[in-house]
Amino acid sequence: MRILIAVLLGVLIAGASSFAVVNAANSTPDPQVKPLYHYGTR
Amino acid sequence: MLSYDLVFVPHPAWTGAMLGLSGGFPRQVPSDAVAAALGHLLPGDLVEKALLLAVFAVAAAGAARAVPGDRLAPKLAAAAFYCWNPFVAERLLLGQWALLLGYAGLPWVLTARTPAGLARALLPAAVGGFAAWNVSALVVLGRFTARPRRIAASLAVLLGLALPWLVPALLAAGGGRTDPAGVDLFAPRADTPFGTVGSLLSLGGLWNAEAVPPGFGSWPIAAGRLLLSLAAIAAFAVTLRRTRDPLLAALAWSAGAGFAVACLASLGPGRALVRGLVGFWPGFGVLRDAHTFVAPLALLQALGVAFLVTLAVQRALGALGAVLVAAPVVLLPTLAGQLRAVDFPADWTRAQQMINADPAAGYALALPWGGYRNYAWNHGRTVLDPLPRMLARRTVWNDGLRVGDRALAVEDPLARDADALLRAPGPLTGPLAAAGYRYVVLAKVGDPGEAALRARLAGARTVLDGRDLTVLRLDGREPAPAPPGVPVLPVTTGDILALCLVLWSYGTYATTLVGTPRTSR
């Protein structure tokens, strides 16, 4: 049982960390939302 | 080119708003009327290019002419500096060609010798209207310290040329208003590392961070600019002290007063004072965009650079003189390429033709409810909604300016009513028809709320639905009520008097463009 839990935790941790690494490597900034109707910005 | 307030359209329509008859504050009077009149003689894009070219030609010639002596190098230096500096760059990016017309006329105003000559020199400011007139008035008042004679005649000329916008402004005072919050939004701001005062001394400091030339705020460029400005002011002061030239003294007074007003509006207590003044009487709204009053300082610095070049030439330092002539361009290289020409999409011109061909009365409503737009076809550059300049009928648009996340109160009485309708929930078709609207023009700018807005206009007949624009007609509307506005007779009388003043000034000295050469002091 403990081995099964360890395997599951390992899969979860490996999945989460690989997702985080891929996102960190290919991160793109959120597109800047330019206000539609404004005259300018101070 | 369409950029902020720089709006020239194909086949501009004649409207009462161009003469200040619509009731809001007449900031665009009479510049829009002149642009529309020229637009009937030439294509709109050519009119725009000609007016912008005139700004640079008049400014350069005036600055060169204001430099005493016959040496070419100092005159070139003054012309280059006066045409190519942060004040011009930022106001140009903000599209304020009408203000720049007044700026271009400042050297001519300074050196005009007679009331008729002053009237001719003030012609660019008279065309530019409110803001252009304000900075020119500062120089005219400064002239009184140099030429105390003919004060009454000069004041008469100054006021006479203001009549086209002054009369509607005074008559609309009951219905018009100026939001005191605008003092905070349009106060000068630091756009260099040297703070607001340092930026103003460098002739920058415009309120809008989006209208700053790229790279202007970087340390090397900003430091070079500030050094050039300080050196020019020092050279001007030394020359003034040495020559006691009354015209230079007059310019020093105007530039000092203008700089003080700009600094006052940028500092906390001073800004509170201006806000209180605007709240007390809307006429003090003249102080709202205080950065405009830095314009005479630009002329002072241009003459100062010319004096530096004179000194360099006298001491056989020709290379230094050449550097000073080129310095304005070297220190502000990124202005070129900021403005690009665009064509109006076919939807816009089709809508214009369709609506203007309709003889039925009724207002047009410009939606979405925001005065400035970022159209994809304009490369995303912000521009004032062109529609009111294209349609012959009264076009209601949101003149409550938004800066950042703050919005000013709507000024136009009809726009205030429309604002209330749009803020209320529920269908718009019936209430708009009852208020006298015939058309609703819905520009597609990528607003997520467009579909919801369109849904509120259910029942309106779609007469054009293109990629860039939807035009809806409200059939079965009520007869349009008489729009609030100002009486026609006093406004047109003011226009005619101003026109007569211009004709008189040119009739008096028909052979010269503006004033006589400055041969002696």
Tab-separated table of C-alpha atoms in Angstrom, chain B residues 37-490:
chain	number	residue	atom	x	y	z
B	37	ALA	CA	-13.116	74.744	-45.834
B	38	LEU	CA	-9.726	73.675	-47.181
B	39	GLY	CA	-11.059	70.132	-47.439
B	40	HIS	CA	-13.552	71.332	-50.013
B	41	LEU	CA	-10.704	72.603	-52.186
B	42	LEU	CA	-8.175	69.785	-51.691
B	43	PRO	CA	-8.268	66.154	-50.555
B	44	GLY	CA	-8.252	65.836	-46.768
B	45	ASP	CA	-4.832	64.170	-46.620
B	46	LEU	CA	-3.268	66.981	-48.649
B	47	VAL	CA	-4.869	69.584	-46.371
B	48	GLU	CA	-3.384	67.807	-43.379
B	49	LYS	CA	0.084	67.646	-44.906
B	50	ALA	CA	-0.087	71.293	-46.005
B	51	LEU	CA	-1.090	72.487	-42.530
B	52	LEU	CA	1.622	70.445	-40.824
B	53	LEU	CA	4.159	71.699	-43.329
B	54	ALA	CA	2.958	75.251	-42.673
B	55	VAL	CA	3.611	74.775	-38.958
B	56	PHE	CA	7.259	73.927	-39.605
B	57	ALA	CA	7.770	76.528	-42.337
B	58	VAL	CA	6.229	79.395	-40.354
B	59	ALA	CA	8.019	78.371	-37.155
B	60	ALA	CA	11.425	78.030	-38.823
B	61	ALA	CA	11.127	81.280	-40.771
B	62	GLY	CA	9.893	83.157	-37.713
B	63	ALA	CA	12.626	81.863	-35.419
B	64	ALA	CA	15.326	82.660	-37.994
B	65	ARG	CA	13.890	86.129	-38.530
B	66	ALA	CA	13.811	86.851	-34.808
B	67	VAL	CA	17.596	86.375	-34.571
B	68	PRO	CA	19.282	89.764	-34.931
B	69	GLY	CA	21.975	90.169	-37.563
B	70	ASP	CA	22.534	88.633	-40.973
B	71	ARG	CA	24.663	85.596	-40.126
B	72	LEU	CA	23.213	82.389	-41.510
B	73	ALA	CA	24.498	79.894	-38.933
B	74	PRO	CA	22.713	81.414	-35.878
B	75	LYS	CA	19.501	81.703	-37.870
B	76	LEU	CA	19.763	78.059	-38.918
B	77	ALA	CA	20.403	77.050	-35.324
B	78	ALA	CA	17.359	78.951	-34.066
B	79	ALA	CA	15.154	77.517	-36.812
B	80	ALA	CA	16.321	73.944	-36.178
B	81	PHE	CA	15.883	74.217	-32.428
B	82	TYR	CA	12.467	75.873	-32.630
B	83	CYS	CA	11.138	73.244	-35.070
B	84	TRP	CA	12.662	70.162	-33.502
B	85	ASN	CA	12.337	70.054	-29.752
B	86	PRO	CA	10.369	67.974	-27.224
B	87	PHE	CA	7.514	70.480	-27.062
B	88	VAL	CA	6.907	70.177	-30.807
B	89	ALA	CA	7.491	66.405	-30.782
B	90	GLU	CA	5.080	65.665	-27.958
B	91	ARG	CA	2.355	68.007	-29.172
B	92	LEU	CA	2.728	66.616	-32.672
B	93	LEU	CA	2.386	63.037	-31.451
B	94	LEU	CA	-0.690	64.203	-29.533
B	95	GLY	CA	-2.001	65.566	-32.833
B	96	GLN	CA	-2.421	69.142	-31.645
B	97	TRP	CA	-1.763	70.847	-34.956
B	98	ALA	CA	-3.973	73.787	-34.026
B	99	LEU	CA	-1.878	74.584	-30.946
B	100	LEU	CA	1.283	74.170	-33.015
B	101	LEU	CA	-0.002	76.754	-35.478
B	102	GLY	CA	-0.057	79.252	-32.621
B	103	TYR	CA	3.384	78.060	-31.532
B	104	ALA	CA	4.692	78.659	-35.050
B	105	GLY	CA	3.399	82.222	-34.979
B	106	LEU	CA	5.055	83.181	-31.659
B	107	PRO	CA	8.268	84.650	-33.132
B	108	TRP	CA	6.208	86.707	-35.554
B	109	VAL	CA	4.006	87.937	-32.701
B	110	LEU	CA	7.086	88.909	-30.719
B	111	THR	CA	8.587	90.962	-33.535
B	112	ALA	CA	5.433	92.543	-35.006
B	113	ARG	CA	5.807	96.311	-35.001
B	114	THR	CA	2.294	97.650	-35.565
B	115	PRO	CA	-1.237	96.592	-34.597
B	116	ALA	CA	-1.858	95.524	-38.205
B	117	GLY	CA	1.382	93.560	-38.196
B	118	LEU	CA	0.331	91.974	-34.925
B	119	ALA	CA	-2.980	90.945	-36.467
B	120	ARG	CA	-1.153	89.262	-39.334
B	121	ALA	CA	1.273	87.591	-36.935
B	122	LEU	CA	-1.635	86.311	-34.889
B	123	LEU	CA	-3.356	84.752	-37.894
B	124	PRO	CA	-1.976	81.218	-37.193
B	125	ALA	CA	-3.179	81.509	-33.596
B	126	ALA	CA	-6.541	82.816	-34.776
B	127	VAL	CA	-6.895	79.740	-36.992
B	128	GLY	CA	-5.705	77.454	-34.214
B	129	GLY	CA	-8.278	78.714	-31.728
B	130	PHE	CA	-8.379	78.534	-27.954
B	131	ALA	CA	-5.075	76.877	-26.978
B	132	ALA	CA	-3.036	78.584	-29.715
B	133	TRP	CA	-4.493	81.944	-28.728
B	134	ASN	CA	-3.590	81.431	-25.057
B	135	VAL	CA	0.129	80.985	-25.659
B	136	SER	CA	0.132	83.848	-28.159
B	137	ALA	CA	-1.622	86.105	-25.635
B	138	LEU	CA	1.210	85.423	-23.213
B	139	VAL	CA	3.701	86.797	-25.737
B	140	VAL	CA	1.468	89.774	-26.581
B	141	LEU	CA	1.235	90.653	-22.887
B	142	GLY	CA	5.024	90.309	-22.619
B	143	ARG	CA	5.393	92.751	-25.499
B	144	PHE	CA	3.728	95.442	-23.414
B	145	THR	CA	6.836	95.497	-21.225
B	146	ALA	CA	8.864	96.350	-24.343
B	147	ARG	CA	6.404	98.535	-26.224
B	148	PRO	CA	4.046	100.173	-23.765
B	149	ARG	CA	2.481	102.209	-26.569
B	150	ARG	CA	-0.535	100.992	-28.510
B	151	ILE	CA	-1.626	98.707	-25.711
B	152	ALA	CA	-5.312	99.347	-26.389
B	153	ALA	CA	-4.904	98.659	-30.123
B	154	SER	CA	-2.926	95.475	-29.472
B	155	LEU	CA	-5.500	94.249	-26.970
B	156	ALA	CA	-8.284	95.032	-29.441
B	157	VAL	CA	-6.500	92.964	-32.097
B	158	LEU	CA	-5.929	90.123	-29.649
B	159	LEU	CA	-9.540	90.049	-28.486
B	160	GLY	CA	-10.917	90.584	-31.992
B	161	LEU	CA	-9.158	87.487	-33.303
B	162	ALA	CA	-10.438	85.470	-30.334
B	163	LEU	CA	-14.093	86.261	-31.115
B	164	PRO	CA	-14.781	83.083	-33.184
B	165	TRP	CA	-14.281	80.867	-30.105
B	166	LEU	CA	-14.713	83.440	-27.327
B	167	VAL	CA	-18.320	84.328	-28.203
B	168	PRO	CA	-19.602	80.714	-28.241
B	169	ALA	CA	-17.578	79.969	-25.108
B	170	LEU	CA	-19.222	82.830	-23.226
B	171	LEU	CA	-22.696	82.053	-24.557
B	172	ALA	CA	-22.313	78.379	-23.676
B	173	ALA	CA	-21.063	79.131	-20.185
B	174	GLY	CA	-24.472	78.324	-18.664
B	175	GLY	CA	-24.639	74.874	-20.222
B	176	GLY	CA	-20.946	74.167	-20.543
B	177	ARG	CA	-18.639	73.203	-17.715
B	178	THR	CA	-15.049	72.268	-17.101
B	179	ASP	CA	-14.362	69.396	-14.734
B	180	PRO	CA	-11.770	70.560	-12.142
B	181	ALA	CA	-10.437	66.983	-12.057
B	182	GLY	CA	-8.889	67.759	-15.432
B	183	VAL	CA	-6.271	69.882	-13.668
B	184	ASP	CA	-4.811	66.723	-12.135
B	185	LEU	CA	-5.088	64.686	-15.325
B	186	PHE	CA	-3.504	67.283	-17.590
B	187	ALA	CA	-0.861	68.639	-15.219
B	188	PRO	CA	2.738	68.424	-16.444
B	189	ARG	CA	4.551	65.226	-15.514
B	190	ALA	CA	8.182	64.147	-15.424
B	191	ASP	CA	9.195	62.415	-18.639
B	192	THR	CA	12.943	62.608	-17.966
B	193	PRO	CA	14.978	61.516	-14.945
B	194	PHE	CA	15.184	65.175	-13.861
B	195	GLY	CA	11.704	65.533	-12.437
B	196	THR	CA	8.848	67.668	-13.638
B	197	VAL	CA	10.723	70.976	-13.449
B	198	GLY	CA	13.750	69.482	-15.227
B	199	SER	CA	11.464	68.022	-17.891
B	200	LEU	CA	9.728	71.375	-18.381
B	201	LEU	CA	13.099	73.118	-18.672
B	202	SER	CA	13.983	70.579	-21.387
B	203	LEU	CA	10.666	71.523	-23.047
B	204	GLY	CA	9.192	68.096	-22.282
B	205	GLY	CA	6.803	67.358	-19.461
B	206	LEU	CA	3.607	66.682	-21.392
B	207	TRP	CA	0.884	65.012	-19.299
B	208	ASN	CA	0.485	62.042	-21.658
B	209	ALA	CA	3.069	59.291	-21.229
B	210	GLU	CA	1.999	57.802	-24.562
B	211	ALA	CA	3.020	60.883	-26.538
B	212	VAL	CA	6.673	60.904	-25.526
B	213	PRO	CA	9.159	60.180	-28.348
B	214	PRO	CA	10.923	56.845	-27.804
B	215	GLY	CA	14.182	57.221	-25.946
B	216	PHE	CA	13.518	60.766	-24.802
B	217	GLY	CA	13.523	59.739	-21.147
B	218	SER	CA	16.845	57.861	-21.316
B	219	TRP	CA	19.680	59.334	-19.281
B	220	PRO	CA	22.094	60.308	-22.116
B	221	ILE	CA	19.420	61.918	-24.290
B	222	ALA	CA	17.664	63.647	-21.384
B	223	ALA	CA	20.934	64.912	-19.917
B	224	GLY	CA	22.044	66.234	-23.302
B	225	ARG	CA	18.715	67.951	-23.803
B	226	LEU	CA	18.760	69.551	-20.375
B	227	LEU	CA	22.340	70.741	-20.835
B	228	LEU	CA	21.477	72.278	-24.200
B	229	SER	CA	18.447	74.020	-22.681
B	230	LEU	CA	20.411	75.376	-19.714
B	231	ALA	CA	23.228	76.569	-21.978
B	232	ALA	CA	20.689	78.277	-24.247
B	233	ILE	CA	18.994	80.002	-21.300
B	234	ALA	CA	22.378	81.158	-19.995
B	235	ALA	CA	23.386	82.527	-23.399
B	236	PHE	CA	20.041	84.299	-23.704
B	237	ALA	CA	20.450	85.851	-20.236
B	238	VAL	CA	23.977	87.048	-20.984
B	239	THR	CA	22.881	88.560	-24.302
B	240	LEU	CA	19.898	90.237	-22.670
B	241	ARG	CA	22.079	91.722	-19.974
B	242	ARG	CA	24.600	92.951	-22.526
B	243	THR	CA	22.216	94.371	-25.113
B	244	ARG	CA	19.218	95.414	-22.963
B	245	ASP	CA	17.123	94.558	-25.999
B	246	PRO	CA	13.497	95.301	-25.078
B	247	LEU	CA	12.182	92.483	-27.269
B	248	LEU	CA	14.429	89.974	-25.559
B	249	ALA	CA	13.230	91.354	-22.218
B	250	ALA	CA	9.629	90.921	-23.372
B	251	LEU	CA	10.319	87.328	-24.367
B	252	ALA	CA	12.030	86.677	-21.028
B	253	TRP	CA	8.898	87.945	-19.262
B	254	SER	CA	6.572	85.737	-21.352
B	255	ALA	CA	8.752	82.648	-21.043
B	256	GLY	CA	9.204	83.162	-17.304
B	257	ALA	CA	5.491	83.634	-16.716
B	258	GLY	CA	4.610	80.604	-18.855
B	259	PHE	CA	7.172	78.433	-17.112
B	260	ALA	CA	5.852	79.591	-13.721
B	261	VAL	CA	2.275	78.665	-14.693
B	262	ALA	CA	3.420	75.203	-15.837
B	263	CYS	CA	5.376	74.658	-12.604
B	264	LEU	CA	2.437	75.921	-10.536
B	265	ALA	CA	0.125	73.326	-12.063
B	266	SER	CA	2.645	70.556	-11.496
B	267	LEU	CA	3.171	71.152	-7.773
B	268	GLY	CA	0.649	70.031	-5.161
B	269	PRO	CA	-0.460	73.327	-3.593
B	270	GLY	CA	-0.382	75.132	-6.919
B	271	ARG	CA	-2.453	72.412	-8.507
B	272	ALA	CA	-5.007	72.657	-5.715
B	273	LEU	CA	-5.202	76.402	-6.342
B	274	VAL	CA	-5.796	75.899	-10.082
B	275	ARG	CA	-8.397	73.211	-9.325
B	276	GLY	CA	-10.194	75.639	-7.040
B	277	LEU	CA	-10.088	78.367	-9.693
B	278	VAL	CA	-11.555	76.051	-12.348
B	279	GLY	CA	-14.279	74.978	-9.935
B	280	PHE	CA	-15.055	78.621	-9.184
B	281	TRP	CA	-15.327	79.674	-12.838
B	282	PRO	CA	-14.995	77.381	-15.909
B	283	GLY	CA	-13.058	80.114	-17.721
B	284	PHE	CA	-10.035	79.230	-15.621
B	285	GLY	CA	-10.036	75.972	-17.569
B	286	VAL	CA	-7.458	77.817	-19.683
B	287	LEU	CA	-4.927	76.761	-17.033
B	288	ARG	CA	-5.861	73.089	-17.238
B	289	ASP	CA	-3.237	71.930	-19.741
B	290	ALA	CA	-0.533	74.184	-18.291
B	291	HIS	CA	2.241	72.548	-20.311
B	292	THR	CA	1.146	74.621	-23.332
B	293	PHE	CA	2.483	77.748	-21.635
B	294	VAL	CA	6.044	76.455	-21.955
B	295	ALA	CA	5.918	77.446	-25.648
B	296	PRO	CA	7.534	80.918	-25.192
B	297	LEU	CA	10.402	79.209	-23.331
B	298	ALA	CA	11.065	77.192	-26.497
B	299	LEU	CA	11.461	80.450	-28.429
B	300	LEU	CA	13.736	81.844	-25.737
B	301	GLN	CA	15.922	78.743	-25.907
B	302	ALA	CA	15.969	78.829	-29.707
B	303	LEU	CA	17.317	82.388	-29.599
B	304	GLY	CA	19.736	81.328	-26.860
B	305	VAL	CA	21.152	78.579	-29.086
B	306	ALA	CA	21.492	81.142	-31.874
B	307	PHE	CA	23.503	83.397	-29.515
B	308	LEU	CA	25.723	80.434	-28.617
B	309	VAL	CA	26.367	79.788	-32.294
B	310	THR	CA	27.152	83.466	-32.836
B	311	LEU	CA	29.697	83.258	-30.034
B	312	ALA	CA	31.213	80.095	-31.505
B	313	VAL	CA	31.508	81.677	-34.950
B	314	GLN	CA	33.053	84.859	-33.518
B	315	ARG	CA	35.700	82.791	-31.751
B	316	ALA	CA	36.445	80.714	-34.861
B	317	LEU	CA	34.887	77.596	-33.347
B	318	GLY	CA	33.007	76.625	-36.484
B	319	ALA	CA	32.813	72.960	-35.536
B	320	LEU	CA	31.094	73.823	-32.258
B	321	GLY	CA	28.631	75.983	-34.170
B	322	ALA	CA	27.861	73.108	-36.529
B	323	VAL	CA	27.317	70.786	-33.570
B	324	LEU	CA	24.900	73.280	-32.018
B	325	VAL	CA	22.960	73.590	-35.275
B	326	ALA	CA	22.622	69.798	-35.474
B	327	ALA	CA	22.128	69.223	-31.728
B	328	PRO	CA	18.311	69.440	-31.677
B	329	VAL	CA	18.011	66.620	-34.222
B	330	VAL	CA	20.830	64.552	-32.713
B	331	LEU	CA	19.237	64.748	-29.270
B	332	LEU	CA	15.741	63.844	-30.491
B	333	PRO	CA	16.289	61.381	-33.315
B	334	THR	CA	13.249	59.181	-32.847
B	335	LEU	CA	10.473	61.581	-33.787
B	336	ALA	CA	10.748	60.573	-37.448
B	337	GLY	CA	8.651	57.520	-38.276
B	338	GLN	CA	6.207	57.923	-35.402
B	339	LEU	CA	3.358	59.063	-37.619
B	340	ARG	CA	2.171	56.956	-40.540
B	341	ALA	CA	-0.454	57.649	-43.157
B	342	VAL	CA	-3.536	55.410	-43.289
B	343	ASP	CA	-6.539	55.122	-45.565
B	344	PHE	CA	-10.056	55.255	-44.184
B	345	PRO	CA	-11.749	51.864	-44.552
B	346	ALA	CA	-14.430	51.636	-47.199
B	347	ASP	CA	-17.083	51.091	-44.519
B	348	TRP	CA	-16.469	54.552	-43.120
B	349	THR	CA	-16.774	56.368	-46.435
B	350	ARG	CA	-19.847	54.317	-47.378
B	351	ALA	CA	-21.482	55.195	-44.062
B	352	GLN	CA	-20.586	58.829	-44.590
B	353	GLN	CA	-22.150	58.921	-48.060
B	354	MET	CA	-25.247	57.040	-46.952
B	355	ILE	CA	-25.999	59.142	-43.890
B	356	ASN	CA	-25.190	62.476	-45.543
B	357	ALA	CA	-27.474	61.591	-48.470
B	358	ASP	CA	-30.444	61.131	-46.114
B	359	PRO	CA	-32.524	64.324	-46.065
B	360	ALA	CA	-34.440	63.304	-42.931
B	361	ALA	CA	-33.509	65.202	-39.785
B	362	GLY	CA	-32.241	63.611	-36.591
B	363	TYR	CA	-29.024	63.229	-34.660
B	364	ALA	CA	-26.372	60.552	-35.071
B	365	LEU	CA	-24.932	58.768	-32.042
B	366	ALA	CA	-21.307	57.594	-32.131
B	367	LEU	CA	-20.825	54.300	-30.299
B	368	PRO	CA	-19.117	52.660	-28.491
B	369	TRP	CA	-19.349	55.379	-25.877
B	370	GLY	CA	-15.755	56.580	-25.850
B	371	GLY	CA	-14.299	59.590	-27.649
B	372	TYR	CA	-10.867	58.131	-28.433
B	373	ARG	CA	-10.456	54.797	-30.206
B	374	ASN	CA	-7.669	52.377	-31.086
B	375	TYR	CA	-8.761	51.199	-34.526
B	376	ALA	CA	-6.892	48.224	-35.960
B	377	TRP	CA	-6.874	49.937	-39.368
B	378	ASN	CA	-4.988	52.851	-37.753
B	379	HIS	CA	-2.238	50.503	-36.542
B	380	GLY	CA	-3.753	50.645	-33.046
B	381	ARG	CA	-2.774	54.298	-32.594
B	382	THR	CA	-5.217	56.252	-30.475
B	383	VAL	CA	-7.305	58.783	-32.368
B	384	LEU	CA	-10.321	60.939	-31.703
B	385	ASP	CA	-13.487	59.525	-33.272
B	386	PRO	CA	-13.519	60.905	-36.841
B	387	LEU	CA	-17.288	60.491	-37.273
B	388	PRO	CA	-18.408	63.975	-36.075
B	389	ARG	CA	-16.207	65.538	-38.754
B	390	MET	CA	-17.637	63.295	-41.472
B	391	LEU	CA	-21.365	63.663	-40.903
B	392	ALA	CA	-23.346	66.759	-41.811
B	393	ARG	CA	-25.915	66.156	-39.068
B	394	ARG	CA	-25.369	66.755	-35.359
B	395	THR	CA	-23.263	63.841	-34.158
B	396	VAL	CA	-23.249	63.161	-30.448
B	397	TRP	CA	-20.074	61.607	-29.035
B	398	ASN	CA	-18.623	61.118	-25.587
B	399	ASP	CA	-16.498	64.178	-24.868
B	400	GLY	CA	-15.819	63.064	-21.292
B	401	LEU	CA	-12.112	62.388	-21.703
B	402	ARG	CA	-10.536	59.351	-20.071
B	403	VAL	CA	-6.962	59.430	-18.863
B	404	GLY	CA	-5.741	56.162	-17.415
B	405	ASP	CA	-8.550	54.837	-15.264
B	406	ARG	CA	-10.133	58.238	-14.608
B	407	ALA	CA	-12.815	59.939	-16.659
B	408	LEU	CA	-13.825	63.578	-16.793
B	409	ALA	CA	-17.421	64.762	-16.779
B	410	VAL	CA	-19.177	64.930	-20.151
B	411	GLU	CA	-19.395	68.558	-21.338
B	412	ASP	CA	-21.786	68.649	-24.288
B	413	PRO	CA	-25.424	68.919	-23.071
B	414	LEU	CA	-26.695	66.380	-25.641
B	415	ALA	CA	-23.866	64.003	-24.769
B	416	ARG	CA	-24.788	64.283	-21.088
B	417	ASP	CA	-28.337	63.139	-21.924
B	418	ALA	CA	-26.998	60.298	-24.082
B	419	ASP	CA	-24.620	59.326	-21.293
B	420	ALA	CA	-27.554	58.999	-18.896
B	421	LEU	CA	-29.466	56.858	-21.415
B	422	LEU	CA	-26.511	54.545	-21.978
B	423	ARG	CA	-25.815	54.142	-18.274
B	424	ALA	CA	-29.407	53.139	-17.583
B	425	PRO	CA	-30.216	49.454	-18.218
B	426	GLY	CA	-32.649	48.256	-20.854
B	427	PRO	CA	-33.348	48.816	-24.537
B	428	LEU	CA	-31.964	51.911	-26.226
B	429	THR	CA	-33.866	51.982	-29.496
B	430	GLY	CA	-37.053	53.599	-28.185
B	431	PRO	CA	-35.431	56.161	-25.875
B	432	LEU	CA	-32.927	57.217	-28.539
B	433	ALA	CA	-35.665	57.613	-31.148
B	434	ALA	CA	-37.709	59.647	-28.680
B	435	ALA	CA	-34.676	61.868	-28.054
B	436	GLY	CA	-34.442	62.658	-31.772
B	437	TYR	CA	-31.772	60.249	-32.960
B	438	ARG	CA	-31.954	59.018	-36.548
B	439	TYR	CA	-28.709	57.019	-36.748
B	440	VAL	CA	-26.513	54.995	-34.438
B	441	VAL	CA	-23.038	54.300	-35.783
B	442	LEU	CA	-21.346	51.426	-34.000
B	443	ALA	CA	-17.613	51.224	-34.725
B	444	LYS	CA	-15.994	47.838	-34.285
B	445	VAL	CA	-12.960	48.254	-32.104
B	446	GLY	CA	-12.823	44.833	-30.463
B	447	ASP	CA	-14.791	45.831	-27.385
B	448	PRO	CA	-16.182	42.736	-25.643
B	449	GLY	CA	-19.320	44.736	-24.850
B	450	GLU	CA	-20.204	45.366	-28.509
B	451	ALA	CA	-22.610	42.430	-28.753
B	452	ALA	CA	-24.470	43.514	-25.614
B	453	LEU	CA	-24.678	47.054	-26.904
B	454	ARG	CA	-26.001	45.800	-30.243
B	455	ALA	CA	-28.599	43.740	-28.390
B	456	ARG	CA	-29.869	46.869	-26.640
B	457	LEU	CA	-30.493	48.374	-30.068
B	458	ALA	CA	-32.888	45.603	-31.144
B	459	GLY	CA	-35.538	46.877	-33.526
B	460	ALA	CA	-33.263	49.399	-35.194
B	461	ARG	CA	-32.843	48.817	-38.917
B	462	THR	CA	-29.343	47.794	-40.000
B	463	VAL	CA	-28.446	49.803	-43.096
B	464	LEU	CA	-24.747	48.896	-43.166
B	465	ASP	CA	-22.933	46.065	-41.460
B	466	GLY	CA	-19.305	45.883	-42.515
B	467	ARG	CA	-16.087	44.682	-41.014
B	468	ASP	CA	-15.310	48.028	-39.371
B	469	LEU	CA	-18.681	49.644	-38.799
B	470	THR	CA	-22.373	49.011	-38.283
B	471	VAL	CA	-24.916	51.714	-39.092
B	472	LEU	CA	-28.387	51.468	-37.592
B	473	ARG	CA	-31.330	53.648	-38.523
B	474	LEU	CA	-34.075	54.420	-36.039
B	475	ASP	CA	-37.214	54.596	-38.165
B	476	GLY	CA	-40.407	55.959	-36.684
B	477	ARG	CA	-38.513	58.327	-34.441
B	478	GLU	CA	-40.054	61.420	-32.913
B	479	PRO	CA	-39.402	64.776	-34.607
B	480	ALA	CA	-35.948	65.896	-33.518
B	481	PRO	CA	-36.193	68.533	-30.830
B	482	ALA	CA	-34.228	71.738	-31.322
B	483	PRO	CA	-30.734	70.870	-30.095
B	484	PRO	CA	-29.365	72.879	-27.211
B	485	GLY	CA	-26.751	75.285	-28.407
B	486	VAL	CA	-25.848	78.900	-28.666
B	487	PRO	CA	-27.546	81.638	-30.755
B	488	VAL	CA	-26.285	81.855	-34.325
B	489	LEU	CA	-26.350	85.633	-34.731
B	490	PRO	CA	-23.744	86.673	-32.126
